[in-house]
Short mmCIF file of N, CA and C in Angstrom, two decimals:
data_model
loop_
_atom_site.label_atom_id
_atom_site.label_comp_id
_atom_site.label_asym_id
_atom_site.label_seq_id
_atom_site.Cartn_x
_atom_site.Cartn_y
_atom_site.Cartn_z
N GLY A 9 -8.11 86.64 -14.13
CA GLY A 9 -7.89 85.73 -15.17
C GLY A 9 -9.14 84.98 -15.56
N ARG A 10 -9.03 84.45 -16.66
CA ARG A 10 -10.17 83.73 -17.22
C ARG A 10 -10.28 82.31 -16.64
N THR A 11 -9.17 81.74 -16.10
CA THR A 11 -9.19 80.38 -15.61
C THR A 11 -9.58 80.28 -14.14
N LYS A 12 -9.52 81.36 -13.42
CA LYS A 12 -9.85 81.32 -12.01
C LYS A 12 -11.34 81.51 -11.83
N VAL A 13 -11.89 80.67 -10.97
CA VAL A 13 -13.31 80.76 -10.69
C VAL A 13 -13.44 81.10 -9.21
N PHE A 14 -14.17 82.10 -8.94
CA PHE A 14 -14.42 82.47 -7.56
C PHE A 14 -15.83 82.05 -7.21
N LEU A 15 -15.93 81.24 -6.16
CA LEU A 15 -17.22 80.74 -5.75
C LEU A 15 -17.57 81.34 -4.39
N ARG A 16 -18.83 81.40 -4.17
CA ARG A 16 -19.29 81.86 -2.88
C ARG A 16 -19.16 80.71 -1.90
N GLN A 17 -19.26 81.00 -0.65
CA GLN A 17 -19.04 80.02 0.41
C GLN A 17 -19.96 78.82 0.32
N PRO A 18 -21.25 78.94 0.13
CA PRO A 18 -22.10 77.74 0.05
C PRO A 18 -21.77 76.86 -1.16
N ALA A 19 -21.47 77.46 -2.29
CA ALA A 19 -21.14 76.70 -3.49
C ALA A 19 -19.81 75.97 -3.31
N LEU A 20 -18.85 76.64 -2.65
CA LEU A 20 -17.54 76.02 -2.39
C LEU A 20 -17.70 74.85 -1.42
N ALA A 21 -18.55 74.97 -0.41
CA ALA A 21 -18.78 73.89 0.54
C ALA A 21 -19.44 72.70 -0.17
N TRP A 22 -20.40 73.00 -1.04
CA TRP A 22 -21.05 71.92 -1.78
C TRP A 22 -20.06 71.19 -2.69
N LEU A 23 -19.18 71.95 -3.36
CA LEU A 23 -18.18 71.36 -4.25
C LEU A 23 -17.20 70.47 -3.47
N GLU A 24 -16.73 70.94 -2.33
CA GLU A 24 -15.81 70.14 -1.53
C GLU A 24 -16.50 68.90 -0.96
N GLU A 25 -17.76 69.00 -0.59
CA GLU A 25 -18.51 67.84 -0.08
C GLU A 25 -18.68 66.79 -1.18
N SER A 26 -19.01 67.22 -2.38
CA SER A 26 -19.16 66.26 -3.47
C SER A 26 -17.81 65.62 -3.83
N LEU A 27 -16.72 66.39 -3.70
CA LEU A 27 -15.39 65.83 -3.94
C LEU A 27 -15.07 64.76 -2.91
N ARG A 28 -15.37 65.03 -1.63
CA ARG A 28 -15.14 64.02 -0.59
C ARG A 28 -16.01 62.78 -0.81
N ALA A 29 -17.27 62.97 -1.19
CA ALA A 29 -18.17 61.85 -1.43
C ALA A 29 -17.67 61.00 -2.60
N THR A 30 -17.21 61.65 -3.64
CA THR A 30 -16.70 60.91 -4.80
C THR A 30 -15.44 60.15 -4.42
N ALA A 31 -14.55 60.79 -3.69
CA ALA A 31 -13.32 60.12 -3.26
C ALA A 31 -13.63 58.95 -2.35
N ALA A 32 -14.58 59.13 -1.45
CA ALA A 32 -14.96 58.05 -0.53
C ALA A 32 -15.58 56.88 -1.29
N SER A 33 -16.42 57.19 -2.26
CA SER A 33 -17.04 56.10 -3.03
C SER A 33 -15.99 55.38 -3.88
N ARG A 34 -15.04 56.11 -4.42
CA ARG A 34 -13.98 55.45 -5.20
C ARG A 34 -13.11 54.58 -4.30
N LEU A 35 -12.75 55.06 -3.11
CA LEU A 35 -11.97 54.25 -2.17
C LEU A 35 -12.74 53.00 -1.75
N THR A 36 -14.03 53.18 -1.49
CA THR A 36 -14.85 52.04 -1.10
C THR A 36 -14.93 51.02 -2.25
N ALA A 37 -15.14 51.49 -3.48
CA ALA A 37 -15.20 50.59 -4.63
C ALA A 37 -13.87 49.87 -4.82
N TRP A 38 -12.78 50.60 -4.68
CA TRP A 38 -11.46 49.98 -4.84
C TRP A 38 -11.23 48.90 -3.80
N SER A 39 -11.57 49.20 -2.52
CA SER A 39 -11.33 48.21 -1.46
C SER A 39 -12.25 46.99 -1.63
N LEU A 40 -13.51 47.21 -2.04
CA LEU A 40 -14.41 46.09 -2.29
C LEU A 40 -13.91 45.23 -3.45
N ALA A 41 -13.43 45.87 -4.50
CA ALA A 41 -12.90 45.13 -5.65
C ALA A 41 -11.67 44.33 -5.24
N TRP A 42 -10.80 44.93 -4.45
CA TRP A 42 -9.58 44.24 -3.99
C TRP A 42 -9.94 43.01 -3.15
N MET A 43 -10.93 43.17 -2.23
CA MET A 43 -11.34 42.03 -1.40
C MET A 43 -12.02 40.94 -2.24
N ALA A 44 -12.83 41.34 -3.22
CA ALA A 44 -13.50 40.35 -4.07
C ALA A 44 -12.47 39.60 -4.91
N LYS A 45 -11.47 40.33 -5.42
CA LYS A 45 -10.43 39.67 -6.21
C LYS A 45 -9.63 38.70 -5.35
N ARG A 46 -9.33 39.11 -4.13
CA ARG A 46 -8.59 38.23 -3.22
C ARG A 46 -9.42 36.99 -2.88
N ARG A 47 -10.71 37.15 -2.64
CA ARG A 47 -11.59 36.02 -2.34
C ARG A 47 -11.69 35.09 -3.56
N TYR A 48 -11.81 35.67 -4.77
CA TYR A 48 -11.90 34.88 -5.99
C TYR A 48 -10.61 34.08 -6.21
N THR A 49 -9.46 34.73 -6.01
CA THR A 49 -8.18 34.03 -6.18
C THR A 49 -8.05 32.89 -5.19
N SER A 50 -8.47 33.13 -3.96
CA SER A 50 -8.40 32.08 -2.94
C SER A 50 -9.31 30.91 -3.30
N LEU A 51 -10.53 31.20 -3.74
CA LEU A 51 -11.46 30.14 -4.13
C LEU A 51 -10.94 29.37 -5.35
N LYS A 52 -10.33 30.10 -6.28
CA LYS A 52 -9.80 29.44 -7.48
C LYS A 52 -8.67 28.49 -7.12
N ARG A 53 -7.77 28.93 -6.25
CA ARG A 53 -6.67 28.06 -5.79
C ARG A 53 -7.22 26.81 -5.09
N ALA A 54 -8.21 27.02 -4.22
CA ALA A 54 -8.80 25.89 -3.49
C ALA A 54 -9.49 24.92 -4.46
N THR A 55 -10.17 25.46 -5.47
CA THR A 55 -10.85 24.62 -6.46
C THR A 55 -9.85 23.80 -7.26
N VAL A 56 -8.78 24.45 -7.70
CA VAL A 56 -7.75 23.74 -8.48
C VAL A 56 -7.10 22.65 -7.63
N ALA A 57 -6.83 22.95 -6.37
CA ALA A 57 -6.23 21.95 -5.48
C ALA A 57 -7.18 20.76 -5.27
N LEU A 58 -8.47 21.05 -5.08
CA LEU A 58 -9.45 19.99 -4.89
C LEU A 58 -9.59 19.14 -6.16
N GLN A 59 -9.60 19.80 -7.32
CA GLN A 59 -9.67 19.06 -8.58
C GLN A 59 -8.45 18.16 -8.75
N ALA A 60 -7.28 18.66 -8.39
CA ALA A 60 -6.06 17.86 -8.50
C ALA A 60 -6.13 16.64 -7.59
N LEU A 61 -6.64 16.84 -6.37
CA LEU A 61 -6.78 15.70 -5.46
C LEU A 61 -7.75 14.66 -6.01
N VAL A 62 -8.88 15.11 -6.52
CA VAL A 62 -9.87 14.17 -7.05
C VAL A 62 -9.32 13.45 -8.28
N ARG A 63 -8.67 14.19 -9.18
CA ARG A 63 -8.10 13.57 -10.38
C ARG A 63 -7.03 12.56 -9.99
N GLY A 64 -6.20 12.89 -9.03
CA GLY A 64 -5.17 11.96 -8.57
C GLY A 64 -5.78 10.71 -7.98
N HIS A 65 -6.82 10.89 -7.17
CA HIS A 65 -7.50 9.74 -6.57
C HIS A 65 -8.09 8.84 -7.65
N LEU A 66 -8.76 9.44 -8.63
CA LEU A 66 -9.36 8.66 -9.71
C LEU A 66 -8.30 7.96 -10.55
N ALA A 67 -7.18 8.62 -10.80
CA ALA A 67 -6.10 8.01 -11.58
C ALA A 67 -5.50 6.82 -10.82
N ARG A 68 -5.29 6.97 -9.51
CA ARG A 68 -4.76 5.86 -8.73
C ARG A 68 -5.74 4.69 -8.68
N GLN A 69 -7.03 5.01 -8.59
CA GLN A 69 -8.05 3.98 -8.58
C GLN A 69 -8.08 3.23 -9.91
N LEU A 70 -7.98 3.96 -11.01
CA LEU A 70 -7.94 3.34 -12.34
C LEU A 70 -6.69 2.48 -12.50
N LEU A 71 -5.57 2.97 -12.01
CA LEU A 71 -4.32 2.20 -12.10
C LEU A 71 -4.43 0.90 -11.32
N ARG A 72 -5.00 0.96 -10.12
CA ARG A 72 -5.19 -0.27 -9.34
C ARG A 72 -6.08 -1.26 -10.09
N HIS A 73 -7.15 -0.75 -10.70
CA HIS A 73 -8.06 -1.61 -11.45
C HIS A 73 -7.34 -2.24 -12.65
N LEU A 74 -6.57 -1.44 -13.39
CA LEU A 74 -5.85 -1.96 -14.55
C LEU A 74 -4.80 -2.98 -14.14
N ARG A 75 -4.13 -2.74 -13.02
CA ARG A 75 -3.14 -3.71 -12.55
C ARG A 75 -3.80 -5.03 -12.18
N ARG A 76 -4.97 -4.95 -11.51
CA ARG A 76 -5.69 -6.18 -11.18
C ARG A 76 -6.09 -6.93 -12.44
N GLN A 77 -6.59 -6.20 -13.44
CA GLN A 77 -6.96 -6.84 -14.69
C GLN A 77 -5.75 -7.48 -15.36
N ALA A 78 -4.60 -6.79 -15.33
CA ALA A 78 -3.39 -7.34 -15.94
C ALA A 78 -2.94 -8.59 -15.21
N LEU A 79 -3.03 -8.59 -13.88
CA LEU A 79 -2.64 -9.78 -13.12
C LEU A 79 -3.57 -10.95 -13.43
N VAL A 80 -4.86 -10.67 -13.53
CA VAL A 80 -5.81 -11.74 -13.85
C VAL A 80 -5.53 -12.29 -15.24
N ALA A 81 -5.27 -11.40 -16.20
CA ALA A 81 -4.98 -11.84 -17.56
C ALA A 81 -3.67 -12.64 -17.60
N ALA A 82 -2.66 -12.19 -16.86
CA ALA A 82 -1.39 -12.92 -16.83
C ALA A 82 -1.57 -14.29 -16.19
N ALA A 83 -2.35 -14.37 -15.13
CA ALA A 83 -2.59 -15.65 -14.48
C ALA A 83 -3.36 -16.59 -15.42
N ARG A 84 -4.32 -16.04 -16.14
CA ARG A 84 -5.08 -16.85 -17.09
C ARG A 84 -4.16 -17.35 -18.21
N ALA A 85 -3.28 -16.50 -18.72
CA ALA A 85 -2.36 -16.90 -19.78
C ALA A 85 -1.39 -17.96 -19.27
N LEU A 86 -0.92 -17.80 -18.03
CA LEU A 86 -0.02 -18.79 -17.44
C LEU A 86 -0.72 -20.13 -17.30
N LYS A 87 -1.96 -20.10 -16.86
CA LYS A 87 -2.72 -21.35 -16.71
C LYS A 87 -2.90 -22.02 -18.07
N GLU A 88 -3.22 -21.22 -19.10
CA GLU A 88 -3.38 -21.79 -20.44
C GLU A 88 -2.06 -22.36 -20.95
N ALA A 89 -0.95 -21.69 -20.66
CA ALA A 89 0.35 -22.19 -21.08
C ALA A 89 0.68 -23.49 -20.36
N GLU A 90 0.34 -23.58 -19.08
CA GLU A 90 0.59 -24.81 -18.33
C GLU A 90 -0.25 -25.96 -18.87
N VAL A 91 -1.50 -25.68 -19.21
CA VAL A 91 -2.37 -26.72 -19.76
C VAL A 91 -1.82 -27.18 -21.11
N ALA A 92 -1.39 -26.24 -21.96
CA ALA A 92 -0.84 -26.60 -23.26
C ALA A 92 0.45 -27.40 -23.10
N ALA A 93 1.30 -27.00 -22.18
CA ALA A 93 2.56 -27.71 -21.96
C ALA A 93 2.30 -29.12 -21.44
N SER A 94 1.35 -29.25 -20.53
CA SER A 94 1.06 -30.59 -20.01
C SER A 94 0.45 -31.48 -21.09
N ALA A 95 -0.37 -30.91 -21.98
CA ALA A 95 -0.92 -31.68 -23.08
C ALA A 95 0.19 -32.13 -24.03
N LEU A 96 1.11 -31.24 -24.30
CA LEU A 96 2.24 -31.58 -25.17
C LEU A 96 3.10 -32.66 -24.52
N GLN A 97 3.37 -32.50 -23.24
CA GLN A 97 4.17 -33.50 -22.54
C GLN A 97 3.45 -34.86 -22.53
N ARG A 98 2.15 -34.84 -22.28
CA ARG A 98 1.39 -36.07 -22.28
C ARG A 98 1.47 -36.74 -23.65
N TRP A 99 1.29 -35.99 -24.73
CA TRP A 99 1.37 -36.55 -26.07
C TRP A 99 2.76 -37.13 -26.33
N TRP A 100 3.79 -36.38 -25.96
CA TRP A 100 5.17 -36.83 -26.19
C TRP A 100 5.46 -38.13 -25.44
N ARG A 101 5.04 -38.19 -24.21
CA ARG A 101 5.30 -39.41 -23.43
C ARG A 101 4.55 -40.60 -24.00
N ARG A 102 3.32 -40.39 -24.44
CA ARG A 102 2.56 -41.49 -25.05
C ARG A 102 3.21 -41.93 -26.36
N ALA A 103 3.65 -40.95 -27.15
CA ALA A 103 4.29 -41.28 -28.42
C ALA A 103 5.58 -42.05 -28.17
N ARG A 104 6.35 -41.61 -27.22
CA ARG A 104 7.63 -42.27 -26.91
C ARG A 104 7.39 -43.68 -26.37
N SER A 105 6.39 -43.82 -25.48
CA SER A 105 6.12 -45.16 -24.93
C SER A 105 5.56 -46.08 -26.01
N ALA A 106 4.77 -45.54 -26.95
CA ALA A 106 4.25 -46.36 -28.04
C ALA A 106 5.38 -46.82 -28.95
N CYS A 107 6.36 -45.95 -29.17
CA CYS A 107 7.50 -46.30 -30.02
C CYS A 107 8.39 -47.33 -29.33
N LEU A 108 8.49 -47.26 -28.03
CA LEU A 108 9.31 -48.23 -27.31
C LEU A 108 8.68 -49.61 -27.34
N LYS A 109 7.36 -49.67 -27.43
CA LYS A 109 6.66 -50.94 -27.41
C LYS A 109 6.54 -51.58 -28.79
N LEU A 110 7.00 -50.88 -29.85
CA LEU A 110 6.91 -51.42 -31.19
C LEU A 110 7.85 -52.61 -31.36
N PRO A 111 7.39 -53.69 -32.02
CA PRO A 111 8.29 -54.80 -32.29
C PRO A 111 9.27 -54.40 -33.38
N GLU A 112 10.43 -55.01 -33.40
CA GLU A 112 11.45 -54.71 -34.40
C GLU A 112 10.96 -55.18 -35.75
N GLU A 113 10.89 -54.26 -36.73
CA GLU A 113 10.48 -54.58 -38.08
C GLU A 113 11.55 -54.09 -39.03
N SER A 114 11.38 -54.40 -40.26
CA SER A 114 12.36 -53.91 -41.23
C SER A 114 12.17 -52.41 -41.39
N SER A 115 13.20 -51.72 -41.82
CA SER A 115 13.16 -50.27 -41.90
C SER A 115 12.30 -49.78 -43.05
N THR A 116 11.87 -50.65 -43.97
CA THR A 116 11.05 -50.21 -45.10
C THR A 116 9.58 -50.14 -44.74
N GLN A 117 9.17 -50.87 -43.72
CA GLN A 117 7.76 -50.85 -43.33
C GLN A 117 7.54 -49.74 -42.31
N SER A 118 6.36 -49.16 -42.37
CA SER A 118 6.03 -48.13 -41.37
C SER A 118 4.79 -48.55 -40.63
N THR A 119 4.74 -48.21 -39.39
CA THR A 119 3.61 -48.54 -38.54
C THR A 119 2.88 -47.25 -38.22
N ALA A 120 1.58 -47.24 -38.38
CA ALA A 120 0.80 -46.03 -38.08
C ALA A 120 0.70 -45.87 -36.57
N PHE A 121 0.86 -44.69 -36.15
CA PHE A 121 0.76 -44.39 -34.72
C PHE A 121 -0.48 -43.56 -34.50
N THR A 122 -1.39 -44.05 -33.66
CA THR A 122 -2.60 -43.31 -33.33
C THR A 122 -2.61 -43.11 -31.83
N PRO A 123 -2.38 -41.88 -31.40
CA PRO A 123 -2.35 -41.64 -29.96
C PRO A 123 -3.76 -41.72 -29.37
N ARG A 124 -3.80 -41.83 -28.04
CA ARG A 124 -5.09 -41.88 -27.36
C ARG A 124 -5.73 -40.51 -27.36
N ALA A 125 -6.91 -40.42 -26.76
CA ALA A 125 -7.65 -39.15 -26.75
C ALA A 125 -6.81 -38.06 -26.12
N GLY A 126 -6.90 -36.88 -26.69
CA GLY A 126 -6.15 -35.74 -26.16
C GLY A 126 -4.88 -35.47 -26.94
N GLY A 127 -4.44 -36.36 -27.79
CA GLY A 127 -3.22 -36.13 -28.55
C GLY A 127 -3.55 -35.79 -29.99
N ALA A 128 -2.54 -35.43 -30.75
CA ALA A 128 -2.73 -35.12 -32.16
C ALA A 128 -2.73 -36.43 -32.93
N GLY A 129 -3.59 -36.58 -33.91
CA GLY A 129 -3.70 -37.83 -34.65
C GLY A 129 -3.04 -37.73 -36.00
N GLY A 130 -2.91 -38.87 -36.65
CA GLY A 130 -2.44 -38.89 -38.02
C GLY A 130 -0.95 -38.97 -38.18
N SER A 131 -0.18 -39.09 -37.14
CA SER A 131 1.26 -39.16 -37.31
C SER A 131 1.67 -40.62 -37.42
N SER A 132 2.66 -40.88 -38.22
CA SER A 132 3.15 -42.26 -38.35
C SER A 132 4.63 -42.27 -38.03
N VAL A 133 5.09 -43.28 -37.31
CA VAL A 133 6.47 -43.37 -36.90
C VAL A 133 6.98 -44.75 -37.34
N SER A 134 8.05 -44.78 -38.11
CA SER A 134 8.61 -46.05 -38.51
C SER A 134 9.45 -46.60 -37.38
N SER A 135 9.72 -47.89 -37.44
CA SER A 135 10.52 -48.48 -36.38
C SER A 135 11.95 -47.95 -36.42
N ALA A 136 12.41 -47.52 -37.59
CA ALA A 136 13.75 -46.93 -37.67
C ALA A 136 13.78 -45.59 -36.97
N ASP A 137 12.65 -44.83 -37.14
CA ASP A 137 12.57 -43.53 -36.47
C ASP A 137 12.30 -43.68 -34.99
N ALA A 138 11.77 -44.82 -34.60
CA ALA A 138 11.46 -45.02 -33.19
C ALA A 138 12.73 -44.99 -32.37
N GLY A 139 13.85 -45.42 -32.95
CA GLY A 139 15.12 -45.39 -32.24
C GLY A 139 15.59 -43.98 -31.96
N LEU A 140 15.16 -43.00 -32.77
CA LEU A 140 15.55 -41.61 -32.55
C LEU A 140 14.86 -41.02 -31.35
N LEU A 141 13.72 -41.59 -30.97
CA LEU A 141 12.98 -41.09 -29.83
C LEU A 141 13.58 -41.56 -28.51
N LEU A 142 14.46 -42.52 -28.57
CA LEU A 142 15.06 -43.09 -27.37
C LEU A 142 16.30 -42.30 -26.97
N ALA A 143 16.66 -42.45 -25.73
CA ALA A 143 17.91 -41.86 -25.26
C ALA A 143 19.06 -42.60 -25.95
N PRO A 144 20.22 -41.95 -26.14
CA PRO A 144 21.33 -42.59 -26.86
C PRO A 144 21.73 -43.93 -26.28
N ALA A 145 21.68 -44.14 -24.97
CA ALA A 145 22.07 -45.40 -24.38
C ALA A 145 21.07 -46.52 -24.68
N GLN A 146 19.79 -46.16 -24.98
CA GLN A 146 18.75 -47.15 -25.19
C GLN A 146 18.56 -47.50 -26.66
N ARG A 147 19.19 -46.77 -27.56
CA ARG A 147 19.00 -47.00 -28.99
C ARG A 147 19.59 -48.36 -29.39
N PRO A 148 18.88 -49.09 -30.24
CA PRO A 148 19.41 -50.38 -30.68
C PRO A 148 20.62 -50.19 -31.57
N GLY A 149 21.59 -51.02 -31.41
CA GLY A 149 22.79 -50.97 -32.22
C GLY A 149 23.80 -49.95 -31.73
N THR A 150 23.62 -49.44 -30.55
CA THR A 150 24.58 -48.46 -30.02
C THR A 150 25.43 -49.07 -28.94
#
């Protein structure tokens, strides 16, 4: 037949040797590639895990910092609110005590009220309105 090739013994030995060498090199290449892929996958997993740990650590550190800043800001706002409330209370008490000390005048006249330092200025309270600042039991005519 035309498809059959008959080789002499040395040529057949050379052909079989080259076939074995090619098969051995392919097996070696396959096993090296498999080991390299396995090593790469392992390194990639380890890298991703390490990155996740570092990112988590940095996120927790940032959260702690932001919480501290929020607490400081809240404490500062509370202190400012306390200062404002005490100033308002101080003004109110001075205004009320000034109204209590006013002599009885006719309801048509008004007396200018000028609070001491730290209070709001320019308010005027008539003696008729001064009775509204008192408790119901202390109001005149009650």
